Amino acid sequence: MAFYKKYQQKVNGLWYPMSVTAGKPVTTDEIADRLSQISTVSRADTYAVLKDMAGVLADYMAQGRTVKIDGLGTFYYTANASKQGVKEEKDVNASQITGVRVRFIPEARRSGSGRNMVRSLISDNIFWMELPANAKTTDPEQGGGDSESPDEV
């Protein structure tokens, strides 16, 4: 089940449901265990592949490529530029790049009717349950926490 809390937006004072995560983030060990249970691959082999996956993705993206994993989605880099733009196109250079972000787009497929797009990481059977205001959620820096602003819901 997925969780939400009630959130009042400061801009307009209106209330919205906001998705949140609860509990500790799922670990690589837990994912490796689950994958080994549903496949013919051992836990150790699955774990080894998962541990090396981030480095492989980073290497390909550093080459300027996107990485598409069937059933999961596409990863790619975006560059953050300094706030100091330049007036002439010829003056644009890499020194203006101040940071890099990894972006992710979940894989999408058409629904049975062909009218709607369905994201692969969004279950057809989500059951939403309200968490009390005093319930603890995980820290976003640790892989959890408030995951969407009301504008995105």
JSON list of C-alpha atoms in Angstrom, two decimals, residues 27-54:
[
{"chain": "A", "resi": 27, "resn": "THR", "atom": "CA", "xyz": [18.09, -2.22, 0.63]},
{"chain": "A", "resi": 28, "resn": "THR", "atom": "CA", "xyz": [20.14, -3.76, -2.16]},
{"chain": "A", "resi": 29, "resn": "ASP", "atom": "CA", "xyz": [20.21, -6.99, -0.12]},
{"chain": "A", "resi": 30, "resn": "GLU", "atom": "CA", "xyz": [16.41, -7.10, 0.00]},
{"chain": "A", "resi": 31, "resn": "ILE", "atom": "CA", "xyz": [16.13, -6.49, -3.75]},
{"chain": "A", "resi": 32, "resn": "ALA", "atom": "CA", "xyz": [18.75, -9.18, -4.43]},
{"chain": "A", "resi": 33, "resn": "ASP", "atom": "CA", "xyz": [16.86, -11.63, -2.21]},
{"chain": "A", "resi": 34, "resn": "ARG", "atom": "CA", "xyz": [13.56, -10.92, -3.95]},
{"chain": "A", "resi": 35, "resn": "LEU", "atom": "CA", "xyz": [15.04, -11.16, -7.45]},
{"chain": "A", "resi": 36, "resn": "SER", "atom": "CA", "xyz": [16.75, -14.46, -6.61]},
{"chain": "A", "resi": 37, "resn": "GLN", "atom": "CA", "xyz": [13.43, -15.84, -5.32]},
{"chain": "A", "resi": 38, "resn": "ILE", "atom": "CA", "xyz": [11.65, -15.11, -8.60]},
{"chain": "A", "resi": 39, "resn": "SER", "atom": "CA", "xyz": [14.45, -16.15, -10.95]},
{"chain": "A", "resi": 40, "resn": "THR", "atom": "CA", "xyz": [17.06, -18.84, -11.42]},
{"chain": "A", "resi": 41, "resn": "VAL", "atom": "CA", "xyz": [19.87, -16.49, -10.41]},
{"chain": "A", "resi": 42, "resn": "SER", "atom": "CA", "xyz": [21.49, -16.81, -6.99]},
{"chain": "A", "resi": 43, "resn": "ARG", "atom": "CA", "xyz": [21.29, -14.04, -4.40]},
{"chain": "A", "resi": 44, "resn": "ALA", "atom": "CA", "xyz": [25.07, -13.50, -4.62]},
{"chain": "A", "resi": 45, "resn": "ASP", "atom": "CA", "xyz": [24.98, -13.14, -8.41]},
{"chain": "A", "resi": 46, "resn": "THR", "atom": "CA", "xyz": [21.99, -10.78, -8.27]},
{"chain": "A", "resi": 47, "resn": "TYR", "atom": "CA", "xyz": [23.66, -8.71, -5.54]},
{"chain": "A", "resi": 48, "resn": "ALA", "atom": "CA", "xyz": [26.89, -8.44, -7.53]},
{"chain": "A", "resi": 49, "resn": "VAL", "atom": "CA", "xyz": [25.05, -7.20, -10.62]},
{"chain": "A", "resi": 50, "resn": "LEU", "atom": "CA", "xyz": [23.02, -4.65, -8.62]},
{"chain": "A", "resi": 51, "resn": "LYS", "atom": "CA", "xyz": [26.15, -3.31, -6.90]},
{"chain": "A", "resi": 52, "resn": "ASP", "atom": "CA", "xyz": [27.91, -2.79, -10.24]},
{"chain": "A", "resi": 53, "resn": "MET", "atom": "CA", "xyz": [24.89, -1.33, -12.02]},
{"chain": "A", "resi": 54, "resn": "ALA", "atom": "CA", "xyz": [25.37, 2.27, -10.82]}
]
